[in-house]
Tab-separated table of C-alpha atoms in Angstrom:
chain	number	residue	atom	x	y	z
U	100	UNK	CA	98.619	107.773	86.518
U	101	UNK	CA	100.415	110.483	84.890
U	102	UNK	CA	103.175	109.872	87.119
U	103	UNK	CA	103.409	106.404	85.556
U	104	UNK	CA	103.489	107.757	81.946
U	105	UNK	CA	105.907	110.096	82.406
U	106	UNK	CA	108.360	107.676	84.058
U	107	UNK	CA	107.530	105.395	81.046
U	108	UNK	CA	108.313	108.135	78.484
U	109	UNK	CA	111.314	108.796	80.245
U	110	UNK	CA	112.459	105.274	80.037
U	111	UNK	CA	111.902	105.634	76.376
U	112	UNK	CA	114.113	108.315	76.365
U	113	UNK	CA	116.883	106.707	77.789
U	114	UNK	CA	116.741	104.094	76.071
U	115	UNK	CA	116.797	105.968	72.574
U	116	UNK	CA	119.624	107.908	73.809
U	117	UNK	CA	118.014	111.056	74.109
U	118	UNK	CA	118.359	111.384	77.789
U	119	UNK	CA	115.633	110.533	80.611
U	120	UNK	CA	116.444	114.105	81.985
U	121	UNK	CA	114.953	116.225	79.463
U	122	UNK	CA	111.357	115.528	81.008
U	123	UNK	CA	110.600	115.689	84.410
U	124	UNK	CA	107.178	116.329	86.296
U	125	UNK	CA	106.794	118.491	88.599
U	126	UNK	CA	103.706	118.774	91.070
U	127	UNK	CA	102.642	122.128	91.624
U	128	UNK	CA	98.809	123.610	92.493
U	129	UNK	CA	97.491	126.616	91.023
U	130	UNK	CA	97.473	128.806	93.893
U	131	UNK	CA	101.484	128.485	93.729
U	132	UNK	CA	102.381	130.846	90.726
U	133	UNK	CA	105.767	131.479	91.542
U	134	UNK	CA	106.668	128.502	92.490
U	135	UNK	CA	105.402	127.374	89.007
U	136	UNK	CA	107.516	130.118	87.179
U	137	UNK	CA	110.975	128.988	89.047
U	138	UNK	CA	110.783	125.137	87.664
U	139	UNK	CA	110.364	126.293	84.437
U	140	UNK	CA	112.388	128.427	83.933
U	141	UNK	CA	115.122	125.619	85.752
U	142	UNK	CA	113.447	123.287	83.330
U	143	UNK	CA	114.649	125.770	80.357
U	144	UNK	CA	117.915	126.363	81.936
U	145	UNK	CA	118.645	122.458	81.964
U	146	UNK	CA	117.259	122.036	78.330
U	147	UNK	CA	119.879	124.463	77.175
U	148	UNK	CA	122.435	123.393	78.725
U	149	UNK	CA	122.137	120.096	77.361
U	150	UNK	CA	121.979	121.203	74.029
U	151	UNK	CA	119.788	120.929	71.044
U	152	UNK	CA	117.814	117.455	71.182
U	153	UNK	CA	119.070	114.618	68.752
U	154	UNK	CA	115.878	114.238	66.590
U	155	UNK	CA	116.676	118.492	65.340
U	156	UNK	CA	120.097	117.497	64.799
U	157	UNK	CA	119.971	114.350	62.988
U	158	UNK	CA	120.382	113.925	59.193
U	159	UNK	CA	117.440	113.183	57.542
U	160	UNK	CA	117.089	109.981	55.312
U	161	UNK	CA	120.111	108.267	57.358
U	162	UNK	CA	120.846	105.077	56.144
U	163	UNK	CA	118.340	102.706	57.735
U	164	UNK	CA	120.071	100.428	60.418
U	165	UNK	CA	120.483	96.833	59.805
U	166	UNK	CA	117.376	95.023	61.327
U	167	UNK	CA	116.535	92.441	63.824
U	168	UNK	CA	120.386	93.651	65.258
U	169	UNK	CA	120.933	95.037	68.291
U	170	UNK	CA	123.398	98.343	68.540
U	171	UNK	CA	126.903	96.776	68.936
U	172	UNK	CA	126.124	93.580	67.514
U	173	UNK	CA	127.960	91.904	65.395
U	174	UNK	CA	125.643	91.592	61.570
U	175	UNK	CA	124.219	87.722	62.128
R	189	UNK	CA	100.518	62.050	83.436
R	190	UNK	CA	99.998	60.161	79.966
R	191	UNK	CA	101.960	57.998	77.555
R	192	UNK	CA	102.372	57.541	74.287
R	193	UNK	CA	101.146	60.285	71.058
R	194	UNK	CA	100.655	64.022	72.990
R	195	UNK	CA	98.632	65.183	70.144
R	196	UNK	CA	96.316	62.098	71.056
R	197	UNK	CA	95.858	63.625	74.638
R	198	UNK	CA	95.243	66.594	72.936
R	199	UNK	CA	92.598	65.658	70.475
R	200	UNK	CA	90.611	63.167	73.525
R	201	UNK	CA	90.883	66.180	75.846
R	202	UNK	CA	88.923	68.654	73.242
R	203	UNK	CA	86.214	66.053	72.242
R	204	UNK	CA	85.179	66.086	76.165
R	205	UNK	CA	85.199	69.152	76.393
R	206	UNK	CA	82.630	69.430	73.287
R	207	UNK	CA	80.677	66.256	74.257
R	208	UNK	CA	80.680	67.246	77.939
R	209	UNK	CA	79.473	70.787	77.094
R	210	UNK	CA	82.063	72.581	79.016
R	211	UNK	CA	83.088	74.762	75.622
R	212	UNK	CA	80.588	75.273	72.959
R	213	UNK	CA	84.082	75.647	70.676
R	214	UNK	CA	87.567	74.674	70.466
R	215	UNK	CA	89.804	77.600	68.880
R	216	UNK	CA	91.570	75.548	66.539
R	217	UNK	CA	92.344	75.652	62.377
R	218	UNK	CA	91.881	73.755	59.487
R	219	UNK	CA	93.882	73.155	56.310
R	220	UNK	CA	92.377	75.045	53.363
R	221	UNK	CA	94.559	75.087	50.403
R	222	UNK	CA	97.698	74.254	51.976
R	223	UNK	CA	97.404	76.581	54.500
R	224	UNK	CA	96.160	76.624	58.069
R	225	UNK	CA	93.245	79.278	58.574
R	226	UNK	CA	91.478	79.495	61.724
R	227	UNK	CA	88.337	77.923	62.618
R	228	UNK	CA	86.476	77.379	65.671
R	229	UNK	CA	85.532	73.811	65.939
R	230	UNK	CA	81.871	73.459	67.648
R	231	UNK	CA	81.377	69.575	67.215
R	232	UNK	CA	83.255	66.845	67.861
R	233	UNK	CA	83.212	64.992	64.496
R	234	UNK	CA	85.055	67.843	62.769
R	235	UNK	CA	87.980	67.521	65.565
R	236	UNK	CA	89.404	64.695	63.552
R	237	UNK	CA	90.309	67.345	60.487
R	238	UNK	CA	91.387	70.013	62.768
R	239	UNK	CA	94.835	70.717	63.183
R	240	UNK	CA	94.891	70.972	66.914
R	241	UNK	CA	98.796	71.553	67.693
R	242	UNK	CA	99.817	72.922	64.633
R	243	UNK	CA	98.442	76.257	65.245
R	244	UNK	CA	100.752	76.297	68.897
R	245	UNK	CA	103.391	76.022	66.887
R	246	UNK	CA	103.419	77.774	63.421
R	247	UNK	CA	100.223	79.717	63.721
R	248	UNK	CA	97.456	80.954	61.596
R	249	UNK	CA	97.610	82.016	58.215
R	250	UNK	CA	97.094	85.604	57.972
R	251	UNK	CA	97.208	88.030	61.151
R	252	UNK	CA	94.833	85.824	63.189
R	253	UNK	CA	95.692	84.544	66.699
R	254	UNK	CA	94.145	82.304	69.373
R	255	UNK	CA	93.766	85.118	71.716
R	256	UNK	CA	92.333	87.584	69.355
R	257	UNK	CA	89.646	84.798	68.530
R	258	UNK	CA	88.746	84.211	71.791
R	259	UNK	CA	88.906	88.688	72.583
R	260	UNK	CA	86.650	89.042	69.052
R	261	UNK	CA	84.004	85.892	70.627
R	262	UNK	CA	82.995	87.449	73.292
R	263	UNK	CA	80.162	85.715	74.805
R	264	UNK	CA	80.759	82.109	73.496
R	265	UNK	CA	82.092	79.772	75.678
R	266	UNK	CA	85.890	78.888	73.960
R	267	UNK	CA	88.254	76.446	74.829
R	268	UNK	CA	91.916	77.727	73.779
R	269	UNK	CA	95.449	75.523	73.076
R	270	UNK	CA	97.952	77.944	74.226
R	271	UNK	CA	101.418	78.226	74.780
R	272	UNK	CA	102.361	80.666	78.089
R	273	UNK	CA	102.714	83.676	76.068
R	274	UNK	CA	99.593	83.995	75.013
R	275	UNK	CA	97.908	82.666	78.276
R	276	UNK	CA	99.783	85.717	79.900
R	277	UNK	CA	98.122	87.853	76.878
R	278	UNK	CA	94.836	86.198	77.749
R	279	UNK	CA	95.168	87.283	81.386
R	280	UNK	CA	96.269	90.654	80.753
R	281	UNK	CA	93.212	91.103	78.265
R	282	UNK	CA	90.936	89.785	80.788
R	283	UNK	CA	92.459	92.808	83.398
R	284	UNK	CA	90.994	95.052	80.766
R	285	UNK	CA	87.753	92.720	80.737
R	286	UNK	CA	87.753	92.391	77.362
R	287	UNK	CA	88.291	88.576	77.818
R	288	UNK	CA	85.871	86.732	80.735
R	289	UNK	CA	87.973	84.328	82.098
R	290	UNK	CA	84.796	82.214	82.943
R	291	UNK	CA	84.189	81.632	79.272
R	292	UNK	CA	87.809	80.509	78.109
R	293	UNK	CA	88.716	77.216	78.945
R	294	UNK	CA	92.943	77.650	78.659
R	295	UNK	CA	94.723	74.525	77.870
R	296	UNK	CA	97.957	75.750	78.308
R	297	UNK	CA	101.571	74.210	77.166
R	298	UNK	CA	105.031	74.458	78.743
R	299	UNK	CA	107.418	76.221	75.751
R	300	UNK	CA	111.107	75.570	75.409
R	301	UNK	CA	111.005	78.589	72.638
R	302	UNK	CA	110.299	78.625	69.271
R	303	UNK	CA	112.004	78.172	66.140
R	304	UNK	CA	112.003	80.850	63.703
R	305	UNK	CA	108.826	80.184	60.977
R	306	UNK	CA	111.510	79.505	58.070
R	307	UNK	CA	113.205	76.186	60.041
R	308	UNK	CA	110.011	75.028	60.982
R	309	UNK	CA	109.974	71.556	60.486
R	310	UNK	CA	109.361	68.423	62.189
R	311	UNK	CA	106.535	67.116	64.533
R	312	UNK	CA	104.428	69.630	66.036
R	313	UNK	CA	105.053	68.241	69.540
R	314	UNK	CA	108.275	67.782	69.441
R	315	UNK	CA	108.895	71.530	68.908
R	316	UNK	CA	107.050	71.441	72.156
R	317	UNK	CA	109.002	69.154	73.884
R	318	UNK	CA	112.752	70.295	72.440
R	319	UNK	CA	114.586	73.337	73.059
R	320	UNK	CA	115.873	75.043	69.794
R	321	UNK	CA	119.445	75.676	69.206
R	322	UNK	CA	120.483	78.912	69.185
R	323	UNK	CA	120.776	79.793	66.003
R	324	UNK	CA	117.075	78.560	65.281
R	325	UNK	CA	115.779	80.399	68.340
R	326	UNK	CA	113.230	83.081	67.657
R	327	UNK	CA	114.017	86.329	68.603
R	328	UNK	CA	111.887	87.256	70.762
R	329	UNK	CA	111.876	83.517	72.393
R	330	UNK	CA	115.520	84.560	73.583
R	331	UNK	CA	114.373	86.602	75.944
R	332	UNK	CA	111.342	84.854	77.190
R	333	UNK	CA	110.978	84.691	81.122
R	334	UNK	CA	107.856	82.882	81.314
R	335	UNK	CA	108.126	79.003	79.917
R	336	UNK	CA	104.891	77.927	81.615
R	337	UNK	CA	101.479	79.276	81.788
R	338	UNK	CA	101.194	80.856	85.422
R	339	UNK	CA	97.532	80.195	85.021
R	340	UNK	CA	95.587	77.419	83.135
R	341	UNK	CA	92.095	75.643	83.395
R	342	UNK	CA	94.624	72.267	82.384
R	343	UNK	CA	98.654	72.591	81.782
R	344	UNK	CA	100.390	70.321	79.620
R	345	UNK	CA	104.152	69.500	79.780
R	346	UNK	CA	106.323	67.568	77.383
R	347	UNK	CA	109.490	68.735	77.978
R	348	UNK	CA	110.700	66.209	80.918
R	349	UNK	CA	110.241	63.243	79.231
R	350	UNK	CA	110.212	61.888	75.867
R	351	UNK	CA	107.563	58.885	76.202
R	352	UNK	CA	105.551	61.013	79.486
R	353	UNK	CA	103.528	63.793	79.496
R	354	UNK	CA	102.278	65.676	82.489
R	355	UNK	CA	99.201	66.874	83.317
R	356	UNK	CA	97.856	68.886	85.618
R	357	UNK	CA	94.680	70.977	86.905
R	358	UNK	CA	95.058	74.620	87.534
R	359	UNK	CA	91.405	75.486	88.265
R	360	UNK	CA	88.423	73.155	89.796
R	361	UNK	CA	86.850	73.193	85.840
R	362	UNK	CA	90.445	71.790	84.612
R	363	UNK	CA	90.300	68.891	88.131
R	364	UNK	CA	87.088	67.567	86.475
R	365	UNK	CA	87.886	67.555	82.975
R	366	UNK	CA	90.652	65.254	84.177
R	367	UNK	CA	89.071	63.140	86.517
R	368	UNK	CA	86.688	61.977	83.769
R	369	UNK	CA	89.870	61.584	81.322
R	370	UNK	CA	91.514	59.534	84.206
R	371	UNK	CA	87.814	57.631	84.233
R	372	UNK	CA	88.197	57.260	80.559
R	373	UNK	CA	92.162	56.051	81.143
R	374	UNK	CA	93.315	58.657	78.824
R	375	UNK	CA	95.021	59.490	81.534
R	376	UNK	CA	97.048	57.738	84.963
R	377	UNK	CA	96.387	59.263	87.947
R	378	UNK	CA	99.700	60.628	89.787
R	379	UNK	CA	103.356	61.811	88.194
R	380	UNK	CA	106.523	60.590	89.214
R	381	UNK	CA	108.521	62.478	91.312
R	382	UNK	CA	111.590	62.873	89.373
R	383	UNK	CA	109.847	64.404	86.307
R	384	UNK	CA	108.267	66.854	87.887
R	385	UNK	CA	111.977	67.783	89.825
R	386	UNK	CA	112.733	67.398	86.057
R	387	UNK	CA	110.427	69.641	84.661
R	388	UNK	CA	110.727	72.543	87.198
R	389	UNK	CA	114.859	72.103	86.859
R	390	UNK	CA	114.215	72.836	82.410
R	391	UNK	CA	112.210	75.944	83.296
R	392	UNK	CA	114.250	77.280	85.651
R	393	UNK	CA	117.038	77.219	82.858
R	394	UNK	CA	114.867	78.679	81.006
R	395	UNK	CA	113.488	81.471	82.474
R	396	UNK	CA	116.828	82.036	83.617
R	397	UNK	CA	118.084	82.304	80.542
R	398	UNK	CA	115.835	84.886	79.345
R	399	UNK	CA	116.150	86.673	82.004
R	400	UNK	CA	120.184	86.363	81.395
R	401	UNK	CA	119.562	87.558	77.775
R	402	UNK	CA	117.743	90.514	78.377
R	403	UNK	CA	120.173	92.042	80.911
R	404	UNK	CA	123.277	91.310	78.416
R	405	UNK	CA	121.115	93.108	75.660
R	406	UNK	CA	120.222	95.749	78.096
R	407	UNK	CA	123.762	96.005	79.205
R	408	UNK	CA	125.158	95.892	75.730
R	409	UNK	CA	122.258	98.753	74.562
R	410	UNK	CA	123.166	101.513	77.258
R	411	UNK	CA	126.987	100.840	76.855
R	412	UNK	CA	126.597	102.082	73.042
R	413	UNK	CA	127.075	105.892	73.176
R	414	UNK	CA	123.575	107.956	72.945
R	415	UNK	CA	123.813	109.483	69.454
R	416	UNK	CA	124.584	105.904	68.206
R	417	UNK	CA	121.686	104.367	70.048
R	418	UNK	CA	119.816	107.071	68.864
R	419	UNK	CA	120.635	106.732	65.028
R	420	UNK	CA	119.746	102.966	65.453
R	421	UNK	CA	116.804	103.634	67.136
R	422	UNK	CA	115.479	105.764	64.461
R	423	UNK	CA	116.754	103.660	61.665
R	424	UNK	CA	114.257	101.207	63.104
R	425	UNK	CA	111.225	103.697	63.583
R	426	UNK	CA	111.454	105.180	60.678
R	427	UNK	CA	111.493	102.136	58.543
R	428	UNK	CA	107.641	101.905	59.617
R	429	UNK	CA	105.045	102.321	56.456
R	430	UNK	CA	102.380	102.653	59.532
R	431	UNK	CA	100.638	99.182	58.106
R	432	UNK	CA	99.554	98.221	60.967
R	433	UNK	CA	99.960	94.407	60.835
R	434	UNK	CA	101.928	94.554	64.577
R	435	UNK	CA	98.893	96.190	65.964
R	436	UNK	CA	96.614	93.614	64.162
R	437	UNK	CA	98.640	90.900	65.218
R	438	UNK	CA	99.763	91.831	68.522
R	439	UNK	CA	97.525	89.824	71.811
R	440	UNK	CA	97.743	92.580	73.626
R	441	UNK	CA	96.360	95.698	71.553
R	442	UNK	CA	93.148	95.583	72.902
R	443	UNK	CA	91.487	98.556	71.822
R	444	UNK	CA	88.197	98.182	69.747
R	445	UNK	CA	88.931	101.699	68.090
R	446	UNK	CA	92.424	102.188	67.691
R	447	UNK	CA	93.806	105.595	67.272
R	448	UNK	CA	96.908	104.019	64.747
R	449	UNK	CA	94.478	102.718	62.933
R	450	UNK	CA	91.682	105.164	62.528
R	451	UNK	CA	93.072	107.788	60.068
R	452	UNK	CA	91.663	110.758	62.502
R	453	UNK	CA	95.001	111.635	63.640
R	454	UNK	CA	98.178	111.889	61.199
R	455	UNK	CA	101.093	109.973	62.404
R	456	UNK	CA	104.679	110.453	61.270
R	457	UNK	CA	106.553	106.879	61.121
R	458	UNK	CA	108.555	106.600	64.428
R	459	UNK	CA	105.855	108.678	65.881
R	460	UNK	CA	103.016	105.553	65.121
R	461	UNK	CA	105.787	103.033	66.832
R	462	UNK	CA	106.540	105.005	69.784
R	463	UNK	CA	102.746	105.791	70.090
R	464	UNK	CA	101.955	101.992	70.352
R	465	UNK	CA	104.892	101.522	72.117
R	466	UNK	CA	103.614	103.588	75.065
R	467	UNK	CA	100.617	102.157	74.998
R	468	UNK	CA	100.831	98.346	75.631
R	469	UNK	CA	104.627	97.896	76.374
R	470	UNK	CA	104.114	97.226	79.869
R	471	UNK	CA	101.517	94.438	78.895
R	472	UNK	CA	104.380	93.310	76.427
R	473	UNK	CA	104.568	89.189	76.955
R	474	UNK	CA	107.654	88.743	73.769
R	475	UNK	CA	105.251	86.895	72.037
R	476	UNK	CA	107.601	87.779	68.839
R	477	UNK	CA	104.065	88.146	66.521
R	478	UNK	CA	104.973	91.667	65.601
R	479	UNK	CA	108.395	91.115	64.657
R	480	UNK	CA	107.206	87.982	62.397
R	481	UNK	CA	104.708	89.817	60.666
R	482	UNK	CA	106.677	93.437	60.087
R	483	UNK	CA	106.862	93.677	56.519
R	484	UNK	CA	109.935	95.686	57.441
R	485	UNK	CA	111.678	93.582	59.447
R	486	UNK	CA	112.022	95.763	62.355
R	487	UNK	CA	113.127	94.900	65.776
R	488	UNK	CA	109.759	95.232	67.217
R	489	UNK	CA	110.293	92.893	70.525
R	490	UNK	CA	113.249	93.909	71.040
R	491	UNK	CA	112.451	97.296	71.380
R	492	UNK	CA	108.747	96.851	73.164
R	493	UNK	CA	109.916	94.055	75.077
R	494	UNK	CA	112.818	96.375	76.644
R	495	UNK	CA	110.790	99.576	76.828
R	496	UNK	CA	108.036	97.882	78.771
R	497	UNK	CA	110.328	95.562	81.025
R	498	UNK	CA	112.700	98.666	81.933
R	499	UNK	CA	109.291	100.161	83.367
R	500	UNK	CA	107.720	97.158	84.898
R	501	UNK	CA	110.525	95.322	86.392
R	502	UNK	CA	111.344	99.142	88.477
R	503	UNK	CA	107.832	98.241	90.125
R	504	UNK	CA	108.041	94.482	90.264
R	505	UNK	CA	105.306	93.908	87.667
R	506	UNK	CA	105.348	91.061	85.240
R	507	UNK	CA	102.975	90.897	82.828
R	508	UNK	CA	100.004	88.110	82.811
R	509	UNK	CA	101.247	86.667	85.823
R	510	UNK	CA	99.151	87.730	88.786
R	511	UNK	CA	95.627	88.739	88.773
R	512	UNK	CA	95.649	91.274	91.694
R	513	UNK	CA	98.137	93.734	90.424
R	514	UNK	CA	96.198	95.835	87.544
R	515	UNK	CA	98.199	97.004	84.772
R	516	UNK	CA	100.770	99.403	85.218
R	517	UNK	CA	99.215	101.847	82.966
R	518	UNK	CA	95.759	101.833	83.381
């Protein structure tokens, strides 16, 4: 169930550009501590090396886009 | 199969159903004002003012729908004219048993896609029967997979023939509705051979085609570099003044107390859209309601439609199609 969420939030962030990798699940019991610790700190690792996320970054009040037009398309 | 006036078939199909008792209501509208609002017809001498195919076509005035009708009646018996979008919505809201399938009678209508609300014009039925151009194509029609209802108590098809129209039984109910119609001679028993070849060939084009459309948009969205996407993306989102008329209008938002529109949680802009988004896109059918009633104009389909198809297509899921499989998110 969760499984299915995250896979649908990361297809949201693909599609938005942000990049499907920056969330990931992991399945991990309680009893496993360590193991725990390790993912997130790769988790962290990963996050920084891919750099601040686009919706820090971005300019606020950007012009809006041009509607019912898909990226690349030429304006109907 | 039948011959001559469509909307004939249509109106001598919903008096039996009244007179016979199988419905105790037909979810049609009437003209008040110039406009079409909806009304539920529950006797058969107001049929003759209803405007039975008009709704199919243009809809309601307002944010009402068929399906919401029939989701907001529950407990009364409802016949429904329906084009396959919203049977699929009616089947995915009756997964989530907030529709009982016994008490809907679906009279469902092959679609060739619709034309966009400002070039409406011309006969009802022949917007049924004709496939628009493509510059008068609605948006969200262009990427329609589903041309005919995958379930229906009756299914009705003009688009192989000009002067014929099939007809044909999906459940037991819809065989004796149209045994006594073929008692009555509303109908002829049988359908030629060649317009049924006929009629399978148009929707194969068709669903082909918007299955051709979405990959080229799909293909055409990922090739544009992330930080453009992304810019476009949030153009979109955060043109959103959270009014809530896609949620009001949308078949599929099912949910009696809906967090988006309950003011117990703030919301930023793109954060409302990408909440609803998660929500229902993979119950998504492109009915293209949102996008017509965004006071915005955002591409609401479009992005839903992709966002939910992305997900369900990886599991072979198609919305409103096929009872057993639940939905993907639930």
């Amino acid at each position: 169930m969760a499984a299915r969420h995250v896979e649908m939030v990361q297809d949201l962030l693909e599609l938005m550009g942000l990049g499907a990798e920056r969330v990931t699940m992991v399945y991990c019991s309680s009893a496993e501590g360590r193991y725990f610790a390790d993912m997130a700190r790769k988790m962290s690792e990963k996050l920084m090396d891919l750099g601040p996320n686009l919706l820090k970054t971005r300019k606020v009040n950007e012009p809006v886009a041009e509607s019912r037009q898909a990226p690349g398309d030429p304006p109907r | 199969m039948h011959r001559g006036d469509p909307l004939q078939l249509v109106r001598d199909l919903t008096k039996l159903l009244l007179e016979a008792g199988v419905v105790d209501g037909i979810v049609s509208g009437v003209s008040k004002e110039g406009k079409v609002v909806l009304h539920v017809v529950k006797s058969a001498d107001e049929l003759d003012e209803a405007i039975l195919g008009y709704v199919l076509v243009h809809s309601y005035q307002g944010l009402e729908s068929t399906v919401r009708a029939i989701r907001d009646r529950k407990g009364d018996r409802l016949a429904a004219l329906v084009k396959p979008c919203e049977a699929r919505a009616i089947i995915e809201l009756a997964k989530r048993r907030r529709i009982d399938l016994n008490s809907v009678f679906i009279v469902g209508f092959d679609c060739p896609g619709m034309r966009t609300n400002q070039d409406a014009s011309g006969e009802v039925m022949e917007a049924l029967r004709v496939t628009p151009g493509d510059e008068v194509l609605k948006d969200a029609c262009r990427r329609c997979e589903v041309h005919a209802p995958p379930y229906a108590d009756v299914c009705v098809s003009l688009i192989s023939s000009p002067e014929v129209t099939l007809v044909e039984a999906g459940t037991e109910r819809g065989a004796k509705v149209l045994e006594t119609l073929r008692g009555k001679g509303v109908i002829i028993e049988g359908q030629p051979r060649e317009l049924i070849t006929k009629r399978e060939e148009k929707l194969r084009l068709l669903n082909e085609r918007g299955r051709r459309t979405l990959k080229e948009e799909e293909n055409k969205l990922l090739s544009v570099p992330g930080h453009e996407r992304f810019s476009w993306f949030m153009g979109q989102l955060d043109a959103c003044v959270k009014c809530s008329a896609c949620i009001r209008a949308c078949p599929i938002c099912f949910c009696k107390d809906c967090i988006l529109i309950s003011k117990r949680k703030e919301y930023t802009p793109s954060l409302f859209l990408v909440t609803r988004m998660l929500h229902m896109a993979d119950s998504c059918v492109c009915c293209g309601k949102c996008d017509e009633v965004c006071p915005k104009g955002i591409s609401l389909s479009y992005m839903l439609y992709h966002l939910g198809r992305k997900f369900t297509s990886r599991h072979s899921y198609l919305a409103g199609v096929d009872f057993s499989r639940p939905p993907r998110t639930v």
